[in-house]
XYZ file of C-alpha atoms in Angstrom:
691
model
C -59.956 78.709 -20.182
C -58.883 78.718 -16.554
C -62.013 76.809 -15.635
C -61.268 74.137 -18.236
C -57.715 73.726 -16.953
C -58.972 73.439 -13.421
C -61.449 70.734 -14.436
C -58.712 68.928 -16.353
C -56.366 69.026 -13.340
C -59.091 67.782 -11.001
C -59.874 64.975 -13.386
C -56.273 63.831 -13.445
C -56.057 64.005 -9.654
C -59.239 62.012 -9.463
C -57.876 59.315 -11.768
C -54.661 59.138 -9.804
C -56.542 58.992 -6.521
C -58.743 56.243 -7.896
C -55.705 54.201 -8.877
C -54.199 54.773 -5.433
C -57.441 53.672 -3.787
C -57.683 50.601 -6.017
C -54.031 49.701 -5.385
C -54.472 50.235 -1.636
C -57.563 48.095 -1.762
C -55.701 45.363 -3.567
C -52.949 45.505 -0.973
C -55.479 45.402 1.831
C -57.280 42.494 0.223
C -54.029 40.604 -0.320
C -53.009 41.293 3.244
C -56.360 40.082 4.503
C -56.233 37.069 2.190
C -52.734 36.142 3.281
C -53.260 36.641 6.998
C -56.811 35.359 7.269
C -58.165 33.508 4.231
C -54.928 31.786 3.118
C -53.313 31.713 6.569
C -53.542 27.881 6.924
C -51.752 27.358 3.608
C -48.874 29.721 4.468
C -48.617 28.377 7.984
C -48.268 24.885 6.529
C -45.493 26.055 4.200
C -43.700 27.741 7.098
C -44.101 24.617 9.207
C -42.609 22.408 6.495
C -39.706 24.803 6.012
C -38.966 24.973 9.724
C -39.289 21.198 10.069
C -36.824 20.612 7.251
C -33.610 19.043 8.518
C -30.363 19.216 6.560
C -27.474 16.785 6.903
C -24.099 18.150 7.967
C -21.402 15.951 6.448
C -18.701 14.829 8.899
C -14.975 15.269 8.348
C -13.472 12.043 7.023
C -10.703 10.536 9.151
C -7.081 10.288 8.032
C -5.238 7.102 7.106
C -1.825 6.983 8.777
C 1.326 4.881 8.493
C 2.583 2.769 11.393
C 4.605 5.744 12.654
C 1.786 8.251 12.209
C 2.729 9.729 8.830
C -0.311 10.730 6.771
C -1.127 8.454 3.828
C -4.552 9.953 3.058
C -6.193 13.097 4.416
C -8.691 15.835 3.586
C -7.234 19.019 2.137
C -8.990 22.147 0.935
C -7.987 23.292 -2.542
C -8.652 26.724 -4.010
C -9.433 28.156 -7.437
C -8.673 31.840 -8.034
C -10.888 33.686 -10.540
C -11.024 37.287 -11.763
C -14.172 39.318 -12.452
C -13.091 41.757 -15.165
C -16.472 43.522 -15.105
C -16.728 44.337 -11.413
C -17.707 47.967 -10.771
C -14.381 49.346 -9.554
C -11.963 47.097 -11.468
C -8.611 48.926 -11.819
C -8.003 48.384 -15.509
C -5.045 50.753 -15.795
C -3.385 49.349 -12.684
C -3.822 45.815 -14.072
C -2.066 46.783 -17.307
C 0.787 48.413 -15.397
C 1.251 45.267 -13.263
C 1.190 42.687 -16.061
C 4.976 42.230 -16.302
C 5.523 42.059 -12.549
C 2.514 39.782 -12.080
C 3.755 37.439 -14.824
C 7.162 37.307 -13.109
C 5.593 36.366 -9.786
C 3.327 33.711 -11.304
C 6.188 32.104 -13.246
C 8.454 32.061 -10.194
C 5.891 30.389 -7.969
C 3.922 28.335 -10.506
C 6.498 27.223 -13.110
C 4.009 25.149 -15.108
C 4.122 28.171 -17.449
C 7.013 30.407 -18.409
C 7.001 34.162 -17.773
C 6.022 34.844 -21.407
C 3.233 32.254 -21.278
C 1.867 33.745 -18.074
C 1.961 37.285 -19.512
C 0.140 36.163 -22.639
C -2.478 34.403 -20.556
C -2.994 37.364 -18.220
C -3.312 39.780 -21.137
C -5.791 37.721 -23.154
C -9.023 38.493 -21.176
C -8.634 42.294 -21.478
C -8.208 42.281 -25.257
C -11.969 42.016 -25.689
C -14.363 44.919 -25.098
C -15.399 45.470 -21.505
C -18.998 44.312 -21.903
C -17.854 40.907 -23.157
C -15.118 40.214 -20.614
C -15.430 37.229 -18.305
C -16.874 37.640 -14.840
C -15.205 34.434 -13.554
C -11.990 33.991 -15.513
C -9.903 31.157 -13.939
C -6.413 32.360 -13.073
C -5.234 29.126 -11.422
C -6.908 26.028 -9.993
C -6.262 23.467 -7.254
C -3.802 25.425 -5.152
C -3.152 25.187 -1.434
C -4.062 27.750 1.199
C -0.420 28.847 1.437
C -0.299 29.404 -2.327
C -3.517 31.393 -2.120
C -2.044 33.674 0.535
C 1.072 34.046 -1.583
C -0.974 35.151 -4.625
C -2.615 37.859 -2.516
C 0.827 39.448 -2.074
C 1.572 39.558 -5.824
C 1.543 42.883 -7.740
C -2.011 44.170 -8.452
C -3.617 41.604 -6.098
C -1.877 43.222 -3.130
C -4.354 46.110 -3.440
C -6.491 43.964 -1.197
C -9.899 45.264 -2.293
C -11.735 42.583 -4.294
C -13.943 45.257 -5.904
C -10.809 46.744 -7.433
C -8.938 43.509 -8.295
C -11.961 41.389 -9.195
C -10.423 38.444 -7.306
C -12.863 35.733 -6.233
C -11.914 32.466 -4.566
C -13.676 29.100 -4.707
C -12.750 26.228 -2.427
C -13.405 22.509 -2.401
C -12.426 19.722 0.013
C -10.625 16.796 -1.601
C -8.996 13.570 -0.472
C -5.247 13.857 -0.839
C -2.400 11.314 -0.752
C 0.780 13.122 0.346
C 2.966 10.175 -0.742
C 1.406 10.002 -4.197
C 0.926 6.532 -5.639
C 2.700 4.816 -2.742
C 0.529 1.879 -1.591
C -2.358 3.558 -3.440
C -4.360 0.364 -4.027
C -4.063 -0.680 -0.408
C -4.794 2.791 0.957
C -7.671 3.112 -1.503
C -9.716 5.960 -2.911
C -13.015 7.763 -2.389
C -15.843 8.988 -4.581
C -19.542 9.663 -4.736
C -21.714 6.571 -4.626
C -24.510 5.760 -7.039
C -27.036 5.869 -4.215
C -26.207 9.343 -2.924
C -23.855 12.256 -3.401
C -21.985 11.561 -0.194
C -18.300 10.720 -0.561
C -17.467 7.172 0.551
C -14.584 4.743 0.023
C -14.704 2.899 -3.288
C -11.679 0.590 -2.948
C -8.822 -0.326 -0.609
C -8.788 0.621 3.062
C -10.976 3.612 2.258
C -13.740 1.161 1.361
C -13.030 -1.608 3.862
C -13.033 0.831 6.794
C -15.484 3.360 5.406
C -17.844 3.085 8.388
C -14.991 4.133 10.706
C -13.413 6.751 8.459
C -16.674 8.399 7.391
C -17.858 9.431 10.840
C -21.411 10.301 11.890
C -23.358 13.005 10.001
C -24.797 15.906 11.988
C -28.217 17.537 11.687
C -29.124 21.187 11.024
C -32.624 22.574 11.503
C -34.117 25.820 10.227
C -34.742 28.763 12.516
C -36.436 32.092 11.611
C -34.395 35.258 12.024
C -35.401 38.839 11.250
C -34.536 38.706 7.556
C -34.234 35.026 6.723
C -34.613 31.412 7.761
C -31.168 29.950 8.362
C -29.576 26.617 9.312
C -28.862 26.010 12.959
C -26.741 23.054 14.053
C -28.961 20.794 16.092
C -26.772 17.688 16.287
C -23.079 18.343 15.517
C -21.322 15.899 13.162
C -18.824 13.438 14.610
C -15.547 13.238 12.625
C -14.398 9.828 11.448
C -11.648 7.898 13.187
C -8.056 8.312 12.081
C -6.932 4.811 11.086
C -3.356 3.856 11.862
C -2.132 1.230 9.413
C 0.810 -1.149 9.615
C 2.470 0.337 6.511
C 6.082 1.445 7.040
C 6.887 4.279 4.625
C 10.568 3.365 4.323
C 9.858 -0.316 3.671
C 7.033 0.565 1.280
C 9.453 2.677 -0.724
C 11.981 -0.171 -0.878
C 9.386 -2.769 -1.929
C 7.852 -0.589 -4.642
C 11.213 0.405 -6.109
C 12.604 -3.136 -6.180
C 9.406 -4.575 -7.669
C 9.340 -1.852 -10.315
C 13.014 -2.405 -11.152
C 12.615 -6.144 -11.808
C 9.309 -5.770 -13.677
C 10.928 -3.238 -15.975
C 13.948 -5.494 -16.527
C 11.864 -8.493 -17.564
C 9.005 -6.519 -19.182
C 6.339 -8.340 -17.193
C 2.653 -7.446 -17.440
C 2.221 -6.939 -13.702
C 3.679 -7.790 -10.334
C 2.701 -7.928 -6.680
C 4.839 -7.892 -3.528
C 3.832 -8.152 0.134
C 6.207 -7.758 3.098
C 4.992 -8.870 6.533
C 6.350 -8.853 10.076
C 6.714 -12.467 11.225
C 5.766 -11.989 14.873
C 2.828 -9.589 14.518
C 1.436 -10.259 11.051
C 1.728 -6.533 10.308
C 1.768 -5.911 6.554
C 4.692 -3.486 6.418
C 4.558 -2.928 2.668
C 2.324 -3.969 -0.207
C 2.749 -3.027 -3.842
C 0.785 -3.877 -6.974
C 2.191 -2.596 -10.246
C 1.033 -3.121 -13.817
C 2.262 -1.798 -17.120
C 0.692 1.534 -18.035
C -1.691 1.401 -20.988
C 0.608 3.611 -23.041
C 3.435 1.147 -22.341
C 5.636 3.631 -20.496
C 6.492 2.367 -17.037
C 4.354 0.842 -14.307
C 1.495 2.238 -12.260
C -0.428 1.117 -9.172
C -2.852 -1.648 -10.122
C -5.524 -4.026 -8.907
C -4.666 -5.436 -5.478
C -3.495 -8.857 -6.678
C -2.527 -9.820 -3.114
C -6.154 -10.691 -2.316
C -7.117 -12.203 -5.688
C -7.132 -15.987 -6.083
C -4.737 -17.635 -8.541
C -3.547 -21.161 -9.153
C -0.493 -20.963 -6.882
C 1.948 -23.405 -8.483
C 4.774 -24.936 -6.485
C 4.670 -22.396 -3.646
C 1.847 -24.568 -2.237
C 4.148 -27.586 -1.803
C 5.494 -26.484 1.613
C 1.889 -26.288 2.843
C 1.313 -29.865 1.694
C 4.625 -30.999 3.211
C 3.775 -29.365 6.541
C 0.470 -31.286 6.638
C 2.318 -34.490 5.737
C 4.704 -33.965 8.661
C 1.882 -33.161 11.073
C -0.194 -36.160 9.938
C 2.762 -38.534 10.157
C 2.764 -39.308 6.424
C 6.529 -38.780 6.590
C 8.668 -39.057 9.697
C 12.185 -39.398 8.365
C 13.535 -36.605 6.164
C 16.122 -39.040 4.829
C 13.483 -41.475 3.528
C 13.946 -42.106 -0.197
C 10.959 -41.425 -2.471
C 10.923 -43.035 -5.964
C 10.548 -40.389 -8.657
C 11.464 -41.483 -12.180
C 10.436 -39.932 -15.442
C 6.711 -39.751 -14.646
C 4.056 -41.187 -12.374
C 0.585 -42.170 -13.533
C -2.060 -41.770 -10.845
C -5.839 -42.233 -10.807
C -6.031 -42.674 -14.577
C -5.071 -39.065 -15.300
C -2.245 -37.695 -17.389
C 1.051 -38.829 -15.825
C 2.632 -36.376 -13.387
C 6.083 -35.156 -14.433
C 8.891 -33.012 -13.009
C 10.818 -30.252 -14.745
C 14.004 -32.354 -14.482
C 14.693 -36.064 -14.024
C 15.495 -37.722 -10.703
C 15.421 -41.459 -10.173
C 14.684 -40.843 -6.498
C 14.789 -38.093 -3.894
C 15.005 -37.914 -0.133
C 11.982 -36.357 1.551
C 13.993 -33.252 2.429
C 14.929 -32.842 -1.240
C 11.340 -32.825 -2.543
C 10.908 -29.164 -1.612
C 14.482 -28.231 -2.505
C 14.133 -29.571 -6.054
C 10.379 -28.856 -6.336
C 9.288 -32.379 -7.278
C 5.642 -32.697 -8.326
C 5.917 -36.475 -8.301
C 7.492 -36.586 -4.839
C 4.859 -34.279 -3.350
C 1.969 -36.183 -4.930
C 3.352 -39.546 -3.752
C 3.608 -38.268 -0.180
C 0.131 -36.702 0.054
C -1.674 -39.615 -1.613
C -0.305 -41.881 1.114
C -2.766 -40.410 3.550
C -5.606 -39.104 1.383
C -5.817 -41.494 -1.572
C -9.105 -42.953 -0.301
C -10.394 -39.668 1.078
C -9.447 -36.732 -1.212
C -12.030 -34.551 0.517
C -10.124 -35.098 3.754
C -7.198 -33.076 2.394
C -9.449 -30.057 1.817
C -10.954 -30.508 5.278
C -7.425 -30.668 6.686
C -6.706 -27.275 5.124
C -9.955 -26.011 6.598
C -9.022 -27.304 10.056
C -5.896 -25.109 10.203
C -7.924 -22.024 9.266
C -6.484 -21.718 5.778
C -9.933 -21.379 4.202
C -11.291 -18.875 6.768
C -11.751 -15.188 5.894
C -8.716 -13.314 7.188
C -10.335 -9.896 7.557
C -7.026 -8.188 6.910
C -8.696 -4.833 6.300
C -8.012 -4.980 2.553
C -11.140 -4.445 0.458
C -11.883 -7.146 -2.108
C -10.289 -9.931 -0.083
C -11.261 -13.406 -1.326
C -10.768 -16.782 0.339
C -8.926 -19.767 -1.164
C -10.983 -22.091 -3.332
C -10.574 -25.852 -3.375
C -13.086 -28.262 -4.880
C -15.123 -29.288 -1.820
C -15.601 -32.788 -3.284
C -12.366 -33.471 -5.138
C -11.647 -36.630 -7.091
C -8.406 -38.554 -6.630
C -6.925 -36.898 -9.689
C -7.758 -33.458 -8.169
C -5.953 -34.446 -4.960
C -2.756 -35.275 -6.823
C -2.817 -31.875 -8.558
C -3.887 -29.558 -5.760
C -1.071 -30.752 -3.486
C 1.505 -29.192 -5.822
C -0.400 -26.086 -6.898
C -3.094 -26.705 -9.494
C -6.927 -27.129 -9.481
C -7.183 -24.491 -6.735
C -7.324 -20.718 -6.339
C -5.290 -19.126 -3.534
C -4.733 -15.382 -2.957
C -1.022 -14.590 -2.398
C -1.735 -13.150 1.075
C -3.033 -16.569 2.174
C 0.015 -18.399 0.877
C 2.232 -15.873 2.632
C 0.333 -16.388 5.895
C 1.318 -20.079 6.025
C 4.982 -19.341 5.293
C 4.826 -16.691 7.998
C 3.449 -19.290 10.429
C 6.318 -21.644 9.566
C 8.799 -18.814 10.171
C 6.962 -18.052 13.438
C 7.506 -21.534 14.846
C 4.034 -22.739 13.865
C 2.014 -19.843 15.335
C -0.567 -18.783 12.752
C -0.753 -15.008 13.242
C -3.441 -13.108 11.342
C -2.116 -10.749 8.640
C -3.396 -7.236 9.200
C -3.232 -3.803 7.653
C -4.859 -1.904 10.526
C -2.968 -1.290 13.753
C -5.180 1.111 15.674
C -7.788 3.873 15.727
C -7.423 7.447 16.879
C -9.927 10.202 17.583
C -10.306 13.157 19.918
C -9.727 11.882 23.460
C -9.399 8.332 22.098
C -6.436 6.262 20.991
C -6.470 2.485 20.655
C -3.967 -0.140 19.579
C -5.408 -3.361 18.242
C -3.841 -6.507 19.669
C -2.139 -9.141 17.550
C -4.602 -11.949 16.805
C -4.184 -15.519 15.591
C -6.141 -17.511 13.018
C -5.045 -20.589 14.957
C -2.741 -20.644 17.971
C -0.632 -23.203 16.153
C -0.827 -25.050 12.831
C 2.192 -27.276 13.380
C 4.594 -28.236 16.120
C 7.787 -26.264 16.696
C 9.776 -29.311 15.621
C 7.950 -29.560 12.290
C 8.250 -25.792 11.833
C 12.025 -26.146 12.206
C 12.037 -28.985 9.657
C 10.097 -26.827 7.218
C 12.445 -23.886 7.823
C 15.365 -26.152 7.023
C 13.776 -27.440 3.796
C 12.896 -23.908 2.674
C 16.419 -22.716 3.380
C 17.771 -25.561 1.239
C 15.778 -24.222 -1.730
C 18.268 -21.323 -1.726
C 21.334 -22.863 -0.070
C 21.097 -26.483 -1.211
C 23.308 -27.738 -4.006
C 20.297 -28.429 -6.245
C 17.852 -25.840 -4.889
C 15.596 -24.158 -7.408
C 16.438 -20.801 -5.798
C 20.196 -21.276 -5.391
C 20.859 -18.201 -7.544
C 19.523 -16.159 -4.601
C 22.393 -16.996 -2.232
C 23.607 -13.880 -0.492
C 26.390 -13.332 2.024
C 24.599 -10.479 3.788
C 21.110 -11.863 4.390
C 20.282 -15.561 4.167
C 16.951 -16.185 2.428
C 14.612 -19.156 2.792
C 11.630 -19.731 0.545
C 10.070 -21.551 -2.357
C 9.881 -20.870 -6.065
C 6.629 -21.415 -7.924
C 5.792 -21.487 -11.613
C 2.249 -21.784 -12.890
C 0.932 -21.554 -16.420
C -2.051 -19.263 -16.873
C -5.093 -19.785 -19.029
C -5.078 -17.908 -22.318
C -8.197 -15.679 -22.367
C -8.771 -16.450 -26.055
C -8.227 -20.222 -26.264
C -9.221 -21.018 -22.642
C -6.261 -23.397 -22.570
C -3.029 -23.293 -20.557
C -0.445 -21.175 -22.336
C 3.100 -22.232 -21.425
C 4.430 -18.771 -22.310
C 2.053 -16.905 -19.992
C 3.600 -17.790 -16.647
C 2.904 -16.590 -13.135
C 6.196 -16.733 -11.323
C 6.176 -16.689 -7.539
C 8.626 -16.673 -4.689
C 7.462 -16.885 -1.105
C 9.692 -17.068 1.951
C 11.257 -15.268 4.869
C 14.521 -13.714 6.016
C 16.959 -13.879 7.697
C 16.650 -17.638 7.278
C 17.847 -18.634 10.761
C 16.165 -15.854 12.692
C 13.091 -14.887 10.640
C 11.961 -11.302 11.042
C 10.071 -10.692 7.805
C 8.110 -12.893 5.438
C 7.593 -11.894 1.843
C 5.753 -13.035 -1.268
C 6.309 -11.758 -4.780
C 4.287 -12.607 -7.872
C 5.348 -11.729 -11.425
C 3.142 -12.278 -14.457
C 4.245 -12.932 -18.025
C 7.885 -11.752 -18.308
C 8.957 -11.303 -21.930
C 12.705 -10.703 -21.846
C 15.941 -11.236 -19.918
C 14.520 -13.231 -17.008
C 11.959 -16.032 -17.222
C 12.378 -18.034 -13.999
C 10.686 -17.681 -10.623
C 13.997 -17.167 -8.829
C 15.376 -14.650 -11.333
C 12.196 -12.540 -11.269
C 10.101 -12.779 -8.100
C 12.946 -14.261 -6.070
C 15.260 -11.477 -7.157
C 12.742 -8.895 -5.921
C 12.724 -10.502 -2.464
C 16.523 -10.737 -2.418
C 16.853 -7.072 -3.387
C 14.396 -6.068 -0.669
C 16.301 -8.025 1.976
C 19.706 -6.660 0.929
C 18.392 -3.092 0.770
C 16.905 -3.445 4.261
C 20.218 -4.854 5.514
C 22.181 -2.002 3.954
C 19.974 0.514 5.771
C 20.278 -1.230 9.114
C 16.621 -2.310 9.172
C 17.186 -5.925 10.238
C 18.283 -5.209 13.775
C 21.788 -4.636 12.485
C 24.067 -1.653 12.193
C 24.652 -0.175 8.760
C 28.266 0.547 9.720
C 31.046 -1.100 11.727
C 32.042 1.782 13.948
C 32.720 1.138 17.599
C 29.616 1.561 19.711
C 27.221 0.841 16.848
C 24.370 -1.533 17.554
C 25.350 -5.146 17.013
C 24.463 -7.081 13.904
C 22.240 -9.985 14.821
C 23.713 -13.468 14.606
C 21.366 -14.574 11.874
C 22.606 -11.899 9.505
C 26.319 -12.266 10.094
C 26.778 -15.674 11.641
C 24.271 -17.480 9.422
C 23.291 -19.900 12.187
C 21.972 -19.794 15.738
C 22.721 -23.445 16.475
C 24.825 -23.535 19.710
C 26.395 -26.877 18.817
C 27.491 -25.466 15.478
C 29.063 -22.477 17.256
C 30.889 -24.810 19.600
C 32.275 -26.789 16.654
C 33.568 -23.634 15.014
C 35.221 -22.474 18.250
C 36.824 -25.853 18.736
C 38.166 -25.867 15.175
C 39.574 -22.400 15.759
C 41.339 -23.516 18.912
C 39.177 -21.491 21.284
C 38.207 -23.141 24.558
C 35.820 -20.462 25.833
C 32.156 -21.494 25.782
C 30.998 -17.887 25.532
C 30.301 -16.113 22.300
C 31.747 -14.067 20.833
C 35.278 -14.948 21.938
C 37.516 -11.963 22.723
C 40.358 -11.237 20.278
C 43.661 -12.546 21.603
C 46.343 -9.890 22.108
C 49.463 -10.033 19.976
C 52.693 -8.004 20.073
C 52.464 -4.465 18.707
C 52.753 -4.375 14.915
C 51.496 -7.930 14.422
C 48.076 -9.210 13.316
C 45.759 -10.035 16.228
C 43.853 -13.318 16.293
C 40.144 -12.999 15.391
C 39.475 -16.742 14.960
C 36.015 -17.684 16.209
C 34.733 -14.125 16.248
C 31.634 -12.950 14.428
C 32.183 -10.680 11.454
C 31.415 -7.402 13.197
C 33.671 -8.089 16.190
C 36.473 -9.234 13.870
C 36.250 -6.093 11.740
C 36.224 -3.820 14.792
C 39.276 -5.574 16.272
C 41.293 -5.435 13.041
C 40.343 -1.866 12.125
C 41.228 -0.704 15.645
C 44.657 -2.191 15.005
C 44.920 -0.154 11.800
C 44.285 -2.881 9.199
C 41.947 -2.991 6.201
C 39.615 -5.994 6.085
C 38.208 -8.159 3.310
C 36.058 -11.227 3.899
C 34.059 -13.953 2.193
C 31.350 -16.244 3.543
C 29.018 -15.738 6.502
C 29.159 -16.770 10.139
C 32.317 -17.135 12.263
C 35.910 -16.511 11.299
C 37.633 -19.871 10.696
C 40.826 -18.603 9.108
C 42.662 -15.358 8.542
C 45.412 -14.286 6.147
C 47.998 -13.275 7.334
C 47.736 -15.525 10.366
C 47.783 -14.200 13.924
C 51.154 -12.879 15.138
C 52.386 -12.066 11.623
C 54.188 -8.697 11.427
C 52.135 -6.333 9.248
C 52.347 -2.564 8.851
C 49.298 -0.467 9.538
C 47.174 -0.068 6.430
C 47.872 -3.666 5.435
C 45.083 -5.991 4.356
C 43.701 -8.958 6.307
C 41.452 -11.468 4.538
C 38.933 -13.442 6.616
C 37.182 -16.686 5.742
C 33.853 -17.347 7.488
C 31.467 -20.279 7.662
C 27.996 -20.655 9.296
């Protein structure tokens, strides 16, 4: 029996030893095969792995306002999850902390009430342990500060992730701190169809993507003891920070005023652009369209760079060319108008209201199609193409390169017929983006200097900061004299007795500009629909000392207001008055002593020295200086403020203890009570002013 057991034991040891020998042999063979027989194959795989180069994505640059405020930047957002099946999860402690944790979450993240948070926190632990989530989302898209705050909440302040189950995921996203403000102009980013890299897809993000994106870096593989890891070979270069011309305060004003008027008239969409006259800096740009659900307006397609038939806002461009070409020399020349004018065999040209005749200076004021067509056909009747070439010669058809993605150039028929000539000179048979129309008005306001509109002011990077110089499309598109004539005619649109924009008169800021109405083509019938109007107002302010130019476009108003002046013009007026009230036109927003002076154009209404002299003479003031000092009167009587500007008059009267009311703009021509009249302090003095 013992011998049999011994044999049996030896047999089992032999079998085991055989298996060990076979396994050792297999290992030895595999080792030999790997290191000798298959060595070339594995060496090739190692070589390919080590030669593999990964791309390190660069940090995208920020988009900044003109004063350096961030309009678009990269921010890291965090998602907090809980693993309810981690080894050391403190289930009892979690239950004890539910009420306190719900309180903390509700206080800091009020999207849910305390009861809603408690119900949500309790839900995952109602199931049996084996079926609980290992990545239950507590909260998503929170900032780093919020993440740190959550780590101090009851239960999570344990600090050990094995006990709390807390895991954190992060992602880098493009963020707009000012929300929808100038969103279409600032733009957006996304993955392209060609690759998974994030690039600009519209707006400045797209137009300046090559600058904002930066230069990718390279990472190569290196072998370490336990692994092959990435090693930065060429570091990525962050993108430039782009400084725009957008002024946050002005952008806020423009968006609010455009939204207010669009809502009042229930228009489909609207566009407004505000530009600095001297530099061409686009200080604000807003594009709003009705939300699909019909509730309010949202940022829309950038209509400022899309071509439309412009309507009558193109007439000042035609008139400027007529002045430059000598087609008209005398603004008092009388042009026959009448009921209609048949030209080149086409449908007779008509005006919105009848005039037997108009002076040249009244053609713009009263927006006469007939008058404008008669003037332009004087010079281009036999050469309609010459009118288009004339527009080309002033740079009007050149790409502006404003920095706005999607920018298009104006379209005019390159070989127009005579009938086309008569229409395009007052705003039809052409396609002009609003930014181009505004650029010409800006040149007129700028004394004829055709500055290039721009949305980019400079670039900034580590150890680098640049400011881009102001550039010009053409040094000059008209003489200073003709620019002054055009400024006068555009001011008469608002201040003339028969001006189409006379409802926009304002005692605080004098506007100059042109109304424009254009019927749009119905998408169904492909015919002009007289109800579907594009209403435009383009101009500048203050009228006598232009600082800002502005264009507003309103499409298809359906209630309350249906005219160009009452819609688009009202937006521009509101913008100008709001800027004045905030002291943004070089003026003071108050009348206290020592405050910065209000510029003459805002309060005096005119910068014509001869006009000032006439006012002083009428007021009995011999001094040639301006403003004239208030003349002293006996104590307790009203001082003389005749000939003073409004601010100086108010300061003088308030210092004497009187309340002031006034009407008109410019210099004081009369006062009630008159100078020297006894009046107790607290009494009221009424001033009458004229430009």
